[in-house]
Short mmCIF file of C-alpha atoms in Angstrom, two decimals:
data_model
loop_
_atom_site.label_atom_id
_atom_site.label_comp_id
_atom_site.label_asym_id
_atom_site.label_seq_id
_atom_site.Cartn_x
_atom_site.Cartn_y
_atom_site.Cartn_z
CA MET A 1 -0.06 -0.05 0.10
CA ALA A 2 2.82 2.38 0.94
CA ALA A 3 4.73 1.60 -2.38
CA SER A 4 1.56 2.21 -4.36
CA SER A 5 1.08 5.56 -2.60
CA ALA A 6 4.60 6.57 -3.26
CA VAL A 7 4.25 5.73 -7.06
CA CYS A 8 1.05 7.75 -7.18
CA SER A 9 2.60 10.75 -5.44
CA TRP A 10 5.62 10.67 -7.90
CA LEU A 11 3.47 10.32 -10.82
CA MET A 12 1.21 13.20 -10.04
CA ALA A 13 4.17 15.37 -9.11
CA ALA A 14 5.89 14.61 -12.35
CA CYS A 15 2.64 15.39 -14.24
CA MET A 16 2.49 18.77 -12.28
CA SER A 17 6.00 19.48 -13.13
CA LEU A 18 5.26 18.99 -16.88
CA GLY A 19 2.31 21.44 -16.32
CA CYS A 20 4.73 24.08 -15.09
CA GLY A 21 6.41 24.20 -18.33
CA ASN A 22 8.90 27.10 -18.40
CA ASP A 23 7.16 28.77 -15.50
CA SER A 24 10.18 28.07 -13.18
CA SER A 25 13.68 27.54 -13.79
CA ALA A 26 14.01 25.66 -10.50
CA SER A 27 15.01 21.98 -10.79
CA MET A 28 12.31 19.36 -9.76
CA LEU A 29 14.45 18.38 -6.92
CA SER A 30 15.25 21.90 -5.79
CA THR A 31 13.76 23.07 -2.48
CA THR A 32 14.38 26.76 -3.26
CA SER A 33 12.80 29.14 -5.75
CA SER A 34 13.30 32.47 -7.23
CA HIS A 35 11.00 35.48 -6.35
CA PRO A 36 7.94 35.77 -8.54
CA SER A 37 7.73 38.45 -11.13
CA PRO A 38 5.13 41.04 -10.41
CA ARG A 39 4.13 41.19 -14.02
CA ARG A 40 1.09 38.99 -14.93
CA ARG A 41 2.19 35.87 -16.75
CA ARG A 42 0.44 33.99 -19.55
CA ARG A 43 -1.41 30.91 -18.33
CA PRO A 44 0.70 27.87 -19.35
CA ALA A 45 -0.63 25.56 -22.06
CA PRO A 46 -1.72 22.03 -21.10
CA PRO A 47 0.98 19.38 -21.35
CA LYS A 48 1.21 17.31 -24.40
CA LEU A 49 -0.49 13.77 -23.88
CA SER A 50 2.42 12.21 -25.60
CA ALA A 51 4.73 13.44 -22.78
CA ILE A 52 2.21 12.10 -20.17
CA ARG A 53 2.15 8.80 -22.01
CA ASN A 54 5.92 8.49 -22.00
CA LEU A 55 5.95 9.31 -18.37
CA MET A 56 3.47 6.65 -17.49
CA THR A 57 5.25 3.89 -19.52
CA SER A 58 8.60 4.81 -17.97
CA CYS A 59 7.42 4.57 -14.36
CA LEU A 60 4.63 1.86 -14.37
CA PRO A 61 4.95 -1.81 -14.78
CA PHE A 62 1.95 -1.87 -17.22
CA GLU A 63 0.91 -0.16 -20.37
CA PRO A 64 -1.69 2.73 -19.73
CA CYS A 65 -5.00 2.12 -21.49
CA ASP A 66 -4.97 3.97 -24.75
CA ARG A 67 -8.66 4.84 -24.51
CA PHE A 68 -7.97 6.38 -21.10
CA CYS A 69 -4.86 8.27 -22.21
CA GLN A 70 -6.67 9.71 -25.21
CA SER A 71 -9.55 10.98 -23.22
CA GLU A 72 -9.86 14.64 -22.85
CA PHE A 73 -10.56 14.13 -19.23
CA PHE A 74 -7.15 12.34 -18.64
CA PHE A 75 -5.88 13.77 -15.27
CA GLY A 76 -8.45 16.58 -15.71
CA PHE A 77 -6.75 18.11 -18.68
CA GLY A 78 -8.82 18.99 -21.93
CA ASN A 79 -11.15 21.76 -23.03
CA ARG A 80 -12.78 22.20 -19.62
CA ARG A 81 -12.34 25.70 -18.32
CA ARG A 82 -10.18 26.04 -15.17
CA ARG A 83 -9.81 28.77 -12.72
CA LYS A 84 -6.93 30.99 -13.04
CA SER A 85 -4.12 30.23 -10.75
CA HIS A 86 -2.42 33.21 -9.12
CA ARG A 87 0.05 31.05 -7.21
CA PRO A 88 3.71 31.65 -8.08
CA ALA A 89 5.16 28.99 -10.43
CA ALA A 90 8.10 28.46 -8.14
CA ARG A 91 5.68 27.04 -5.31
CA SER A 92 5.19 24.10 -7.58
CA GLY A 93 8.94 23.35 -7.51
CA VAL A 94 8.69 23.16 -3.69
CA ALA A 95 5.75 20.74 -3.96
CA MET A 96 7.74 18.71 -6.40
CA ALA A 97 10.59 18.23 -4.05
CA ILE A 98 8.34 16.68 -1.33
CA ALA A 99 6.31 14.52 -3.63
CA VAL A 100 9.23 13.05 -5.51
CA HIS A 101 11.18 12.07 -2.51
CA PRO A 102 9.21 8.90 -1.55
CA ILE A 103 10.42 7.11 -4.78
CA MET A 104 13.28 5.72 -2.86
CA GLU A 105 10.71 3.66 -0.75
CA VAL A 106 9.37 1.81 -3.73
CA GLU A 107 12.24 -0.49 -4.15
CA ARG A 108 11.03 -4.10 -3.69
CA LYS A 109 12.83 -6.21 -1.13
CA THR A 110 13.24 -9.77 -2.23
CA LYS A 111 12.13 -12.20 0.51
CA PRO A 112 14.78 -14.79 1.36
CA PRO A 113 14.02 -18.31 0.44
CA THR A 114 12.51 -20.32 3.18
CA LYS A 115 12.40 -24.07 3.81
CA GLN A 116 9.13 -25.79 2.76
CA ARG A 117 6.86 -26.35 5.83
CA ARG A 118 5.54 -29.89 5.87
CA VAL A 119 1.95 -30.82 6.87
CA VAL A 120 1.05 -33.90 8.87
CA VAL A 121 -2.13 -35.46 10.09
CA THR A 122 -2.21 -35.67 13.94
CA GLY A 123 -5.98 -36.21 14.66
CA MET A 124 -9.17 -37.51 13.09
CA GLY A 125 -12.91 -37.29 13.99
CA VAL A 126 -15.91 -38.73 12.31
CA GLU A 127 -19.70 -39.04 12.38
CA THR A 128 -20.71 -41.71 9.89
CA PRO A 129 -23.40 -44.55 9.35
CA LEU A 130 -20.62 -47.05 10.46
CA GLY A 131 -19.49 -45.32 13.73
CA ASP A 132 -18.43 -42.23 15.26
CA ASP A 133 -14.92 -43.24 16.10
CA PRO A 134 -12.16 -43.41 13.43
CA ASP A 135 -10.99 -46.89 14.56
CA VAL A 136 -14.45 -48.37 14.86
CA PHE A 137 -15.36 -46.81 11.46
CA TYR A 138 -12.44 -48.31 9.67
CA ASN A 139 -12.79 -51.62 11.31
CA ASN A 140 -16.32 -51.83 10.03
CA LEU A 141 -15.09 -50.94 6.55
CA LEU A 142 -12.49 -53.64 6.75
CA GLU A 143 -15.17 -56.21 7.65
CA GLY A 144 -17.27 -55.10 4.76
CA ALA A 145 -20.19 -53.96 6.78
CA SER A 146 -22.76 -51.77 5.14
CA GLY A 147 -24.37 -48.70 6.80
CA ILE A 148 -27.20 -48.44 4.23
CA SER A 149 -30.59 -48.99 5.69
CA VAL A 150 -34.26 -47.97 5.43
CA ILE A 151 -34.82 -44.29 6.45
CA GLU A 152 -36.29 -43.86 9.80
CA ALA A 153 -36.03 -40.14 10.38
CA PHE A 154 -39.29 -39.37 8.51
CA ASP A 155 -42.04 -41.09 6.65
CA CYS A 156 -40.66 -41.62 3.20
CA SER A 157 -43.23 -44.21 2.12
CA GLN A 158 -44.39 -41.98 -0.78
CA PHE A 159 -40.88 -41.68 -2.24
CA PRO A 160 -39.51 -44.00 -4.85
CA THR A 161 -36.24 -44.08 -2.87
CA ARG A 162 -36.66 -45.09 0.80
CA ILE A 163 -33.05 -45.93 1.73
CA ALA A 164 -29.97 -44.00 2.85
CA GLY A 165 -26.81 -44.17 4.86
CA GLU A 166 -28.46 -42.72 7.95
CA ILE A 167 -26.88 -42.16 11.24
CA LYS A 168 -29.22 -44.02 13.67
CA SER A 169 -27.58 -42.92 16.97
CA PHE A 170 -26.09 -39.54 17.57
CA SER A 171 -25.27 -37.65 20.86
CA THR A 172 -23.84 -34.36 21.48
CA ASP A 173 -23.50 -34.87 25.17
CA GLY A 174 -20.54 -33.19 26.71
CA LEU A 175 -19.59 -31.75 23.28
CA VAL A 176 -22.38 -29.15 22.50
CA ALA A 177 -24.58 -27.15 24.90
CA PRO A 178 -27.96 -28.59 25.17
CA LYS A 179 -29.56 -25.31 24.10
CA LEU A 180 -27.60 -25.10 20.90
CA SER A 181 -28.29 -28.78 20.17
CA LYS A 182 -31.97 -28.07 19.99
CA ARG A 183 -31.51 -25.10 17.66
CA MET A 184 -28.70 -26.11 15.29
CA ASP A 185 -29.03 -28.01 12.00
CA ARG A 186 -27.63 -31.46 12.23
CA PHE A 187 -24.88 -30.54 9.63
CA MET A 188 -23.50 -28.13 12.28
CA LEU A 189 -23.87 -30.56 15.14
CA TYR A 190 -21.95 -33.27 13.09
CA MET A 191 -19.21 -30.77 12.37
CA LEU A 192 -18.86 -29.54 16.02
CA THR A 193 -18.71 -33.08 17.40
CA ALA A 194 -16.31 -34.53 14.69
CA GLY A 195 -14.07 -31.47 15.15
CA LYS A 196 -13.88 -31.92 18.93
CA LYS A 197 -13.37 -35.58 18.48
CA ALA A 198 -10.40 -34.87 16.15
CA LEU A 199 -8.90 -32.60 18.66
CA ALA A 200 -9.18 -35.25 21.41
CA ASP A 201 -7.77 -37.89 19.06
CA GLY A 202 -4.78 -35.45 18.42
CA GLY A 203 -4.05 -35.21 22.10
CA ILE A 204 -5.30 -31.59 22.46
CA ASN A 205 -6.39 -31.57 26.09
CA GLU A 206 -7.06 -28.52 28.20
CA ASP A 207 -3.36 -28.03 29.06
CA VAL A 208 -2.23 -28.29 25.51
CA MET A 209 -5.05 -26.04 24.40
CA GLU A 210 -3.94 -23.48 27.02
CA ALA A 211 -0.41 -23.47 25.56
CA LEU A 212 -1.39 -23.09 21.99
CA ASN A 213 -0.92 -19.85 20.17
CA LYS A 214 -4.64 -19.56 19.12
CA THR A 215 -3.96 -16.84 16.57
CA ARG A 216 -2.19 -19.53 14.51
CA CYS A 217 -4.91 -22.11 14.81
CA GLY A 218 -7.84 -22.19 12.30
CA VAL A 219 -10.89 -23.97 11.28
CA LEU A 220 -11.93 -24.71 7.60
CA ILE A 221 -14.75 -27.24 7.51
CA GLY A 222 -17.28 -26.77 4.57
CA SER A 223 -20.64 -28.16 3.66
CA ALA A 224 -22.26 -28.74 0.23
CA MET A 225 -25.93 -28.39 1.36
CA GLY A 226 -25.68 -26.25 4.61
CA GLY A 227 -28.68 -26.10 7.06
CA MET A 228 -31.45 -27.47 4.93
CA LYS A 229 -33.52 -28.54 7.85
CA VAL A 230 -33.36 -25.19 9.66
CA PHE A 231 -34.22 -23.36 6.48
CA HIS A 232 -37.05 -25.65 5.57
CA ASP A 233 -38.54 -25.33 9.07
CA ALA A 234 -38.31 -21.54 8.76
CA ILE A 235 -40.24 -21.67 5.45
CA GLU A 236 -42.93 -23.77 7.22
CA ALA A 237 -43.14 -21.32 10.04
CA LEU A 238 -43.47 -18.48 7.56
CA ARG A 239 -46.58 -20.02 6.24
CA VAL A 240 -48.17 -19.28 9.59
CA SER A 241 -46.44 -15.92 10.36
CA TYR A 242 -42.95 -14.40 10.27
CA ARG A 243 -43.29 -14.18 14.11
CA LYS A 244 -43.10 -18.00 14.29
CA MET A 245 -39.67 -17.97 12.58
CA ASN A 246 -36.60 -19.18 14.48
CA PRO A 247 -34.35 -16.03 14.95
CA PHE A 248 -31.41 -18.30 14.33
CA CYS A 249 -32.77 -19.61 10.92
CA VAL A 250 -30.45 -17.58 8.69
CA PRO A 251 -27.15 -17.96 10.62
CA PHE A 252 -27.68 -21.66 11.21
CA ALA A 253 -28.54 -22.31 7.59
CA THR A 254 -25.38 -20.79 6.23
CA THR A 255 -22.46 -23.18 5.24
CA ASN A 256 -19.91 -21.13 7.14
CA MET A 257 -21.40 -20.98 10.55
CA GLY A 258 -20.25 -24.47 11.68
CA SER A 259 -16.51 -23.48 11.33
CA ALA A 260 -17.40 -20.06 12.95
CA MET A 261 -19.11 -21.66 15.86
CA LEU A 262 -16.31 -24.26 16.48
CA ALA A 263 -13.73 -21.52 16.45
CA MET A 264 -15.69 -19.37 18.95
CA ASP A 265 -15.94 -22.42 21.29
CA LEU A 266 -12.14 -23.11 20.97
CA GLY A 267 -11.09 -19.43 20.80
CA TRP A 268 -9.04 -20.18 17.66
CA MET A 269 -8.44 -16.83 15.81
CA GLY A 270 -6.50 -18.08 12.70
CA PRO A 271 -7.99 -18.71 9.28
CA ASN A 272 -11.78 -19.48 9.40
CA TYR A 273 -14.19 -19.92 6.63
CA SER A 274 -15.86 -22.54 4.59
CA ILE A 275 -15.72 -23.70 1.05
CA SER A 276 -18.81 -25.13 -0.81
CA THR A 277 -18.06 -26.96 -4.13
CA ALA A 278 -20.84 -29.63 -3.87
CA CYS A 279 -19.24 -33.16 -3.35
CA ALA A 280 -15.74 -32.00 -3.68
CA THR A 281 -16.07 -29.61 -0.68
CA SER A 282 -14.01 -31.61 1.81
CA ASN A 283 -11.05 -31.97 -0.40
CA PHE A 284 -11.07 -28.20 -1.26
CA CYS A 285 -11.19 -27.39 2.41
CA ILE A 286 -8.36 -29.84 3.29
CA LEU A 287 -6.02 -28.60 0.63
CA ASN A 288 -6.59 -25.05 1.43
CA ALA A 289 -6.11 -25.69 5.12
CA ALA A 290 -2.82 -27.30 4.37
CA ASN A 291 -1.73 -24.25 2.27
CA HIS A 292 -2.30 -21.96 5.06
CA ILE A 293 0.12 -23.94 7.14
CA ILE A 294 2.67 -24.18 4.36
CA ARG A 295 2.50 -20.47 3.75
CA GLY A 296 3.20 -19.87 7.51
CA GLU A 297 -0.26 -18.39 8.19
CA ALA A 298 -1.22 -21.27 10.68
CA ASP A 299 0.42 -24.01 12.68
CA MET A 300 -2.63 -26.16 13.22
CA MET A 301 -6.08 -26.41 11.09
CA LEU A 302 -9.21 -28.34 11.69
CA CYS A 303 -10.57 -29.08 8.26
CA GLY A 304 -13.08 -31.41 6.40
CA GLY A 305 -16.65 -31.37 5.63
CA SER A 306 -20.14 -32.00 7.00
CA ASP A 307 -23.69 -32.61 5.59
CA ALA A 308 -27.13 -33.68 6.77
CA ALA A 309 -29.41 -33.85 3.87
CA ILE A 310 -31.45 -36.90 4.56
CA ILE A 311 -34.63 -34.92 5.07
CA PRO A 312 -37.83 -34.72 2.72
CA ILE A 313 -36.52 -31.82 0.70
CA GLY A 314 -33.07 -33.37 0.28
CA LEU A 315 -34.36 -36.77 -0.66
CA GLY A 316 -37.03 -35.32 -2.92
CA GLY A 317 -34.48 -33.10 -4.76
CA PHE A 318 -32.17 -35.95 -5.65
CA VAL A 319 -35.21 -38.18 -6.57
CA ALA A 320 -36.19 -35.37 -8.97
CA CYS A 321 -32.69 -35.50 -10.45
CA ARG A 322 -33.12 -39.26 -11.03
CA ALA A 323 -29.95 -39.90 -9.41
CA LEU A 324 -30.74 -42.34 -6.47
CA SER A 325 -30.84 -46.02 -6.31
CA GLN A 326 -34.33 -47.58 -5.89
CA ARG A 327 -33.19 -50.93 -4.56
CA ASN A 328 -35.42 -50.50 -1.47
CA THR A 329 -35.96 -54.17 -0.81
CA ASP A 330 -32.18 -54.80 -0.42
CA PRO A 331 -30.52 -51.65 0.97
CA THR A 332 -27.06 -53.06 1.79
CA LYS A 333 -26.75 -54.09 -1.99
CA ALA A 334 -27.80 -50.65 -3.38
CA SER A 335 -24.49 -48.96 -3.48
CA ARG A 336 -22.59 -50.82 -6.38
CA PRO A 337 -19.57 -48.85 -7.80
CA TRP A 338 -18.31 -50.21 -11.05
CA ASP A 339 -20.94 -53.01 -10.89
CA ASN A 340 -23.38 -53.79 -13.69
CA GLY A 341 -26.26 -53.81 -11.42
CA GLY A 342 -25.89 -50.27 -10.14
CA ASP A 343 -28.97 -48.03 -10.53
CA GLY A 344 -27.82 -44.89 -8.81
CA PHE A 345 -26.04 -43.53 -5.78
CA VAL A 346 -27.43 -43.77 -2.24
CA MET A 347 -27.49 -40.62 0.02
CA GLY A 348 -25.53 -40.65 3.21
CA GLU A 349 -24.98 -38.25 6.09
CA GLY A 350 -22.21 -37.28 8.52
CA ALA A 351 -18.82 -35.48 9.00
CA GLY A 352 -15.12 -35.97 8.83
CA VAL A 353 -12.65 -33.72 10.24
CA LEU A 354 -8.76 -33.92 10.25
CA LEU A 355 -6.41 -32.14 12.48
CA LEU A 356 -3.56 -30.92 10.14
CA GLU A 357 -0.40 -29.55 11.76
CA GLU A 358 3.00 -28.21 10.91
CA LEU A 359 5.58 -31.15 11.25
CA GLU A 360 7.90 -29.30 13.72
CA HIS A 361 5.09 -28.00 15.67
CA ALA A 362 3.63 -31.54 16.10
CA LYS A 363 7.07 -32.89 17.00
CA GLN A 364 7.58 -30.25 19.62
CA ARG A 365 4.31 -31.13 21.48
CA GLY A 366 4.94 -34.89 21.10
CA ALA A 367 1.89 -35.54 18.84
CA THR A 368 1.34 -38.82 17.24
CA ILE A 369 1.66 -38.39 13.45
CA TYR A 370 -0.59 -40.71 11.55
CA ALA A 371 0.45 -39.57 7.89
CA GLU A 372 1.94 -36.73 5.89
CA PHE A 373 -0.29 -34.66 3.65
CA LEU A 374 1.78 -34.28 0.39
CA GLY A 375 -0.43 -31.95 -1.55
CA GLY A 376 -3.20 -31.85 -4.13
CA SER A 377 -4.95 -29.86 -6.83
CA PHE A 378 -8.34 -28.68 -8.27
CA THR A 379 -9.62 -28.42 -11.82
CA CYS A 380 -13.04 -27.88 -13.44
CA ASP A 381 -14.52 -29.90 -16.40
CA ALA A 382 -16.18 -26.74 -17.86
CA TYR A 383 -18.39 -29.13 -19.60
CA HIS A 384 -21.76 -30.02 -17.99
CA MET A 385 -23.68 -29.30 -14.67
CA THR A 386 -23.98 -32.89 -13.64
CA GLU A 387 -22.20 -35.06 -16.13
CA PRO A 388 -18.50 -35.84 -16.31
CA HIS A 389 -16.41 -34.76 -19.29
CA PRO A 390 -16.71 -37.71 -21.87
CA GLU A 391 -12.97 -37.89 -22.09
CA GLY A 392 -12.21 -37.47 -18.51
CA THR A 393 -9.88 -34.60 -19.26
CA GLY A 394 -10.71 -32.59 -16.21
CA ILE A 395 -10.01 -35.62 -13.83
CA ILE A 396 -6.81 -36.55 -15.61
CA LEU A 397 -5.59 -32.87 -15.46
CA CYS A 398 -6.44 -32.73 -11.81
CA ILE A 399 -4.53 -35.88 -10.89
CA GLU A 400 -1.46 -34.86 -12.94
CA LYS A 401 -1.44 -31.45 -11.36
CA ALA A 402 -1.65 -32.94 -7.92
CA LEU A 403 1.27 -35.14 -8.59
CA ALA A 404 3.23 -32.25 -9.94
CA GLN A 405 2.51 -30.07 -7.20
CA SER A 406 3.43 -32.47 -4.45
CA GLY A 407 6.53 -33.73 -6.35
CA VAL A 408 5.32 -37.43 -6.42
CA PRO A 409 6.22 -39.70 -9.10
CA LYS A 410 3.38 -41.68 -10.62
CA GLU A 411 4.88 -45.07 -9.85
CA TYR A 412 4.83 -44.26 -6.02
CA VAL A 413 1.10 -44.12 -5.95
CA ASN A 414 -0.17 -47.70 -5.12
CA TYR A 415 -3.50 -47.02 -3.38
CA ILE A 416 -6.54 -44.87 -4.58
CA ASN A 417 -9.65 -44.13 -2.64
CA ALA A 418 -11.89 -43.38 -5.63
CA HIS A 419 -14.85 -40.96 -5.81
CA ALA A 420 -16.96 -43.78 -7.36
CA THR A 421 -20.53 -43.13 -6.31
CA SER A 422 -22.33 -45.96 -7.94
CA THR A 423 -23.31 -43.90 -11.01
CA PRO A 424 -22.14 -45.71 -14.17
CA ALA A 425 -21.19 -42.68 -16.13
CA GLY A 426 -19.09 -41.15 -13.40
CA ASP A 427 -17.58 -44.38 -12.09
CA LEU A 428 -16.28 -45.43 -15.51
CA LYS A 429 -14.86 -42.11 -16.45
CA GLU A 430 -12.88 -41.88 -13.22
CA TYR A 431 -11.72 -45.47 -13.76
CA GLN A 432 -10.47 -44.84 -17.20
CA ALA A 433 -8.60 -41.63 -15.89
CA LEU A 434 -6.94 -43.66 -13.19
CA LEU A 435 -5.69 -46.24 -15.65
CA HIS A 436 -4.54 -43.55 -17.99
CA CYS A 437 -2.54 -42.07 -15.08
CA PHE A 438 -1.43 -45.10 -13.13
CA ARG A 439 -1.54 -48.12 -15.53
CA GLN A 440 2.17 -48.78 -15.31
CA ASN A 441 1.93 -49.53 -11.60
CA PRO A 442 1.42 -53.29 -10.95
CA GLU A 443 0.76 -52.67 -7.27
CA LEU A 444 -2.14 -50.29 -7.72
CA LYS A 445 -5.28 -50.96 -5.65
CA VAL A 446 -8.45 -48.98 -5.98
CA ASN A 447 -11.58 -49.00 -3.84
CA SER A 448 -14.70 -46.90 -2.97
CA THR A 449 -15.74 -46.26 0.53
CA LYS A 450 -19.19 -45.23 -0.78
CA SER A 451 -20.10 -48.95 -1.38
CA MET A 452 -20.60 -49.21 2.31
CA ILE A 453 -21.72 -45.85 3.64
CA GLY A 454 -23.28 -44.19 0.64
CA HIS A 455 -22.44 -40.70 -0.61
CA LEU A 456 -22.02 -38.19 2.15
CA LEU A 457 -22.12 -35.27 -0.30
CA GLY A 458 -19.89 -32.39 1.14
CA ALA A 459 -18.60 -34.76 3.88
CA ALA A 460 -17.67 -37.56 1.59
CA GLY A 461 -14.10 -36.41 0.88
CA ALA A 462 -13.21 -35.89 4.51
CA VAL A 463 -14.61 -39.24 5.63
CA GLU A 464 -12.74 -40.92 2.88
CA ALA A 465 -9.58 -39.08 3.70
CA VAL A 466 -9.90 -40.58 7.22
CA ALA A 467 -10.25 -43.96 5.56
CA THR A 468 -7.16 -43.20 3.44
CA VAL A 469 -5.09 -42.34 6.37
CA GLN A 470 -6.32 -45.45 8.30
CA ALA A 471 -5.18 -47.60 5.27
CA ILE A 472 -1.69 -46.03 5.68
CA ARG A 473 -1.69 -46.68 9.46
CA THR A 474 -2.95 -50.19 9.41
CA GLY A 475 -1.61 -51.72 6.12
CA TRP A 476 -4.95 -52.81 5.18
CA VAL A 477 -7.31 -51.49 2.41
CA HIS A 478 -11.03 -52.11 2.66
CA PRO A 479 -13.03 -54.03 0.14
CA ASN A 480 -15.31 -53.11 -2.62
CA ILE A 481 -18.59 -54.59 -1.49
CA ASN A 482 -21.30 -55.42 -4.04
CA LEU A 483 -18.81 -55.61 -6.94
CA GLU A 484 -20.30 -58.95 -8.14
CA ASN A 485 -20.62 -58.32 -11.86
CA PRO A 486 -18.05 -55.76 -12.98
CA ASP A 487 -19.28 -53.43 -15.69
CA ASP A 488 -18.26 -54.63 -19.20
CA SER A 489 -16.67 -51.20 -19.78
CA VAL A 490 -14.39 -51.73 -16.91
CA LEU A 491 -13.17 -55.04 -18.32
CA VAL A 492 -12.70 -53.58 -21.80
CA ASP A 493 -11.02 -50.32 -20.77
CA ALA A 494 -8.53 -52.09 -18.73
CA TYR A 495 -6.98 -53.59 -21.69
CA ILE A 496 -7.49 -50.62 -24.21
CA ASP A 497 -3.92 -49.60 -24.23
CA ASP A 498 -1.95 -52.75 -23.57
CA PRO A 499 -3.64 -56.17 -22.89
CA PHE A 500 -0.57 -57.35 -21.12
CA LEU A 501 0.15 -54.24 -19.06
CA ILE A 502 -2.36 -54.45 -16.28
CA GLN A 503 -4.94 -56.90 -14.89
CA ASP A 504 -8.12 -55.16 -13.99
CA THR A 505 -8.85 -57.70 -11.29
CA ASN A 506 -5.74 -56.64 -9.52
CA VAL A 507 -6.72 -53.09 -9.59
CA LEU A 508 -10.21 -53.10 -7.92
CA VAL A 509 -10.02 -54.48 -4.36
CA GLY A 510 -12.08 -57.58 -4.13
CA PRO A 511 -15.03 -58.46 -1.67
CA THR A 512 -12.58 -58.79 1.31
CA LYS A 513 -9.93 -56.48 2.74
CA GLU A 514 -6.38 -56.77 1.23
CA ARG A 515 -2.91 -56.23 2.68
CA LEU A 516 -0.96 -53.22 1.21
CA ASP A 517 2.07 -51.43 2.14
CA VAL A 518 0.91 -47.88 1.04
CA LYS A 519 3.62 -45.87 -0.47
CA VAL A 520 1.42 -42.93 -1.59
CA ALA A 521 -2.39 -42.67 -1.42
CA LEU A 522 -4.52 -40.53 -3.60
CA SER A 523 -8.26 -39.62 -2.64
CA ASN A 524 -10.50 -38.17 -5.33
CA SER A 525 -13.64 -36.22 -4.88
CA PHE A 526 -15.72 -34.64 -7.70
CA GLY A 527 -18.86 -32.47 -7.52
CA PHE A 528 -21.79 -31.03 -9.60
CA GLY A 529 -20.57 -28.11 -11.61
CA GLY A 530 -17.52 -30.13 -12.80
CA HIS A 531 -15.42 -29.58 -9.73
CA ASN A 532 -12.44 -31.99 -9.59
CA SER A 533 -10.21 -32.52 -6.56
CA SER A 534 -7.35 -34.87 -5.70
CA ILE A 535 -5.32 -34.96 -2.49
CA LEU A 536 -2.26 -37.17 -1.53
CA PHE A 537 -1.27 -38.78 1.70
CA ALA A 538 1.81 -40.93 2.70
CA PRO A 539 3.58 -42.35 5.60
CA LEU A 540 5.90 -39.81 7.23
CA ARG A 541 9.44 -40.20 5.94
CA SER A 542 12.58 -38.33 6.82
CA SER A 543 12.51 -36.47 3.53
CA ARG A 544 10.03 -35.72 0.73
CA PHE A 545 10.28 -37.54 -2.68
#
């Protein structure tokens, strides 16, 4: 700001000096002037625009707009009449000396190179259909348990889809004040409880919390749908009278308020906001949170996503999109990524939160380090509101940018937690993109957490990031349940480039868990609007790749 002011002052001063013409023989840098002549002088002519243009191009790092420079109103010069100035010309010379001097302050100081700050995962918290503890959640995944069941929260007998990954048992006891629990939307409650569980898992007790520099601790947890239930209830109340509306209906419906409320509760004053990019929300939040740490703006960040859209308006909206499975008689078999019998995705609900921390900060407090966050990337298909690009170009670009940004060679990636939602078009395009990028890795394993918990929308990426970190920790990757009859396109596309290069049955994890020493894990999340995101995790090593 100071540099810009100095440039503006110098520029205006120089233009004024041009306006002085021959009125004064004093130098621009002179601080003295001769006595004015008592005789009335002729008014000086306006400066030539070519002189001003040369001045502009000589001192600014960009070319001035031709249209602007040619305007008769440029710097106020033109045919407009001006008042006669009776001030001595030499006074301008004095003003010039003062205005020109700050040019010395404009010199840009180069920042010395700094060592790359590394980011690690030191805590995890979840609220899912398969458990509210990261270990319980992942053990259920390893066993191939399904969290898909008939919806019980409301009467959905009139809907063509009556199943979802619903959280049957949820408690805020000891984590959220009872009064707030009654008023808040469930997406916020899931976010708050998962966030506090991530802190507890990361060893952040009262003593550690007291010692933290809270100005360097932030919260970045997003939501795709926000407080749909609170907003819907407000509309119903409005049908009676505005006086019946909950005064908290607006703040508790917005996607940012969960992060804000958690920060208020913790007293964390660092970066705090939310991102909403449909079903890619969590990955966007995780990568941006990590970047705050890498840039030195924070030492610790809670990040992830939360959604609770299993309500009539949420279910009805996706039914209207014709996107949901209608396998109501056999809910556990409904979510079938890459399987020929898939008829749409299954809605889920919950939250996932990671505690990201700068490596040296984590070491100094003796934290348990689960994995290292290596980096990631975003792209946009710029193609269709809901359909993936037919060539998968956006996905491929996203993966390749993520690898380049994190400095990870392709051959190091041997585990991928895919976005795979159980929608044939999306699943197959992602599968083809994965083979395009990693077909030369014979150890590659791919699975979809959504086969067991459904699609948690904005929370999906964070919950799947927890599953990815757990795979690194345990050395086990969970199965793909319901993959009984792989889609024909999966079998064909596996051999499209080289029939001897890769066996597709070795790429997709089977119906039971498999052992895998994860070198680098990739987690994908894509969302309506063509939003693509890929993030990378790995076991902590003494040095990066």
